Amino acid sequence: MTKRIFRTLCLVSFTALAASLILILGVLYDYFSRIQQTQLAMQVQLAAQGVEKLGEAYFDGLDVREYRVTWLDSAGDVLYDSGTPSADLENHLARPEVRQALAEGTGQSRRMSATLTERMLYAAQKLSDGTVLRMAVAQSSIFVMLLGAGQGLAAVILLVLVLALLLSRRLSRRIVEPLGALDLDAPLQNTGCEELEPLLRRLDRQQRQLRAQAEMRRQFTANVSHELKTPLHVISGYAELIENGLARDEDIRPFAGKIRGGVQQMVKLVEDIISLSHLDEGAPATQTEQTDLHAAAAAAAEELASEAEAAGVCLELSGRSAPLSAVPALIRSIAFNLIENGIKYNHPGGHVWIRTVPEDGGAVLTVRDDGPGIPPEQQEHIFERFYRGDESRSKDIPGTGLGLSIVKHAALVLGAEIELDSAPGRGTAVTVRFPASGKTG
Ligand code: ADP
């Protein structure tokens, strides 16, 4: 990263240097040509005064060196030229500076020379007799000027380059240094880096989430092992009695029943854990279908009919068709677990009333029983994973403590709301309100 910042800084400084050089040279070149042009105009003015006084005699023995002096009559024909014999020269009337001088008294222009290495500056002045005096001088091109300034310029460029390199290196290190010094184990303890605060806060949040997840996983594993131990002890205990011949013939069948009960409890536990882990992953939206809450509740009641009959509990389904767009497996899971609890936590001769109605484009399911009810202090815990009421454990009512947490999680995935109304001695009612459009994810 340091290298990247360094390279970027170098690139920026070099580009800035090149751009300012081009700009400065351009401005200077233009500035000097204007000075040169003004000087030329003054010189032609002086020379014009000489010609006015002396006439052609002015040109005798004139030493003009790099200047070229031309005297033209009012028709543009050359009377005198310091470079070439005047007879060889063509008419000059077409030259812009000559035309301008004839019209306005003075004229100026600049043109590239035939070889394009030089630019020629021209200044012309009209004399009182109508003739025109013109002077020309070559202006060196920008490249020649650059070559002239060569050494000084090279020294300045070198100095700026070295400075840019040194500063870029220092700057890139200073930008990266605080990043290396960050304490990533305690993101919020880092001070003096306001720009990184959102990143650090996010890091801290993620770390806390990870820690919480690890803690949940640990608790979950401990709970699963604990819940598995009871049926395993039952199974191995009764199996051992049969193996050692300690069971009488008439005991064998009830013992086998106990073993089967233990196995069933383990199967139920595994099923519930699988349901929960599916829910933890979040049901994909593609599983959403147009279903009917009433039909789902009826199917769940049907599945549990024999269990209800064995417990002497009467299942009563009422209400009407309640169409819903949701994940069918989750609706089934909610209805099944609630009805099963109504049967399990009940007494012979008890009832479970199941009712479904459409509401505000969504649907509502209510499962009510006339069982023992739930003590107020337990009500906030019953939706927790592996929570089982004291009664359920002491009375040996089979269960995993996962039923209601599956209901809660499935409702969350579907965007449904749960309402619990229960009091000891008055039974329990759980109402689940499904929203108009099934929400998943
Ligand atoms: P499980 O039924 O396997 O114990 P749940 O999560 O379904 O697990 O229920 C948690 C606890 O809530 C139960 O152990 C029980 O004490 C209490 N409970 C749930 N439903 C009822 C109900 N309809 N009547 C009385 N108590 C209930």
Short mmCIF file of N, CA and C in Angstrom, two decimals, residues 233-260:
data_model
loop_
_atom_site.label_atom_id
_atom_site.label_comp_id
_atom_site.label_asym_id
_atom_site.label_seq_id
_atom_site.Cartn_x
_atom_site.Cartn_y
_atom_site.Cartn_z
N HIS A 233 -29.67 -42.64 28.41
CA HIS A 233 -29.63 -43.38 29.68
C HIS A 233 -30.80 -44.34 29.79
N VAL A 234 -31.99 -43.88 29.38
CA VAL A 234 -33.18 -44.75 29.42
C VAL A 234 -32.95 -45.97 28.54
N ILE A 235 -32.51 -45.70 27.30
CA ILE A 235 -32.31 -46.80 26.35
C ILE A 235 -31.29 -47.81 26.89
N SER A 236 -30.10 -47.24 27.31
CA SER A 236 -29.05 -48.18 27.73
C SER A 236 -29.45 -48.88 29.03
N GLY A 237 -30.19 -48.21 29.93
CA GLY A 237 -30.61 -48.81 31.20
C GLY A 237 -31.52 -50.01 30.97
N TYR A 238 -32.60 -49.80 30.17
CA TYR A 238 -33.54 -50.90 29.92
C TYR A 238 -32.91 -52.01 29.10
N ALA A 239 -32.07 -51.63 28.14
CA ALA A 239 -31.40 -52.64 27.32
C ALA A 239 -30.51 -53.52 28.21
N GLU A 240 -29.84 -52.87 29.19
CA GLU A 240 -28.94 -53.59 30.08
C GLU A 240 -29.73 -54.60 30.94
N LEU A 241 -30.91 -54.14 31.44
CA LEU A 241 -31.73 -55.04 32.26
C LEU A 241 -32.10 -56.29 31.47
N ILE A 242 -32.51 -56.07 30.19
CA ILE A 242 -32.91 -57.21 29.36
C ILE A 242 -31.69 -58.10 29.08
N GLU A 243 -30.56 -57.45 28.79
CA GLU A 243 -29.34 -58.20 28.45
C GLU A 243 -28.89 -59.09 29.62
N ASN A 244 -28.98 -58.54 30.86
CA ASN A 244 -28.51 -59.31 32.01
C ASN A 244 -29.55 -60.30 32.53
N GLY A 245 -30.68 -60.37 31.82
CA GLY A 245 -31.71 -61.32 32.22
C GLY A 245 -32.44 -60.89 33.47
N LEU A 246 -32.36 -59.61 33.83
CA LEU A 246 -33.03 -59.13 35.03
C LEU A 246 -34.49 -58.77 34.78
N ALA A 247 -34.86 -58.73 33.50
CA ALA A 247 -36.25 -58.39 33.18
C ALA A 247 -37.06 -59.68 33.09
N ARG A 248 -38.24 -59.62 33.78
CA ARG A 248 -39.11 -60.80 33.67
C ARG A 248 -39.77 -60.78 32.30
N ASP A 249 -40.33 -61.93 31.92
CA ASP A 249 -40.93 -61.99 30.59
C ASP A 249 -41.95 -60.90 30.35
N GLU A 250 -42.79 -60.69 31.41
CA GLU A 250 -43.85 -59.69 31.20
C GLU A 250 -43.31 -58.26 31.19
N ASP A 251 -42.04 -58.10 31.62
CA ASP A 251 -41.43 -56.74 31.59
C ASP A 251 -40.90 -56.37 30.21
N ILE A 252 -40.59 -57.42 29.44
CA ILE A 252 -39.89 -57.18 28.18
C ILE A 252 -40.64 -56.17 27.30
N ARG A 253 -41.96 -56.36 27.14
CA ARG A 253 -42.72 -55.46 26.24
C ARG A 253 -42.70 -54.01 26.73
N PRO A 254 -43.05 -53.77 28.05
CA PRO A 254 -42.99 -52.36 28.49
C PRO A 254 -41.58 -51.76 28.39
N PHE A 255 -40.55 -52.62 28.65
CA PHE A 255 -39.16 -52.11 28.54
C PHE A 255 -38.85 -51.72 27.08
N ALA A 256 -39.32 -52.58 26.17
CA ALA A 256 -39.10 -52.26 24.74
C ALA A 256 -39.79 -50.95 24.39
N GLY A 257 -41.00 -50.77 25.00
CA GLY A 257 -41.74 -49.52 24.78
C GLY A 257 -40.94 -48.32 25.26
N LYS A 258 -40.29 -48.47 26.46
CA LYS A 258 -39.47 -47.37 27.00
C LYS A 258 -38.30 -47.07 26.05
N ILE A 259 -37.69 -48.15 25.55
CA ILE A 259 -36.56 -47.96 24.63
C ILE A 259 -37.02 -47.24 23.38
N ARG A 260 -38.19 -47.65 22.84
CA ARG A 260 -38.71 -46.99 21.64
C ARG A 260 -39.01 -45.51 21.93
#
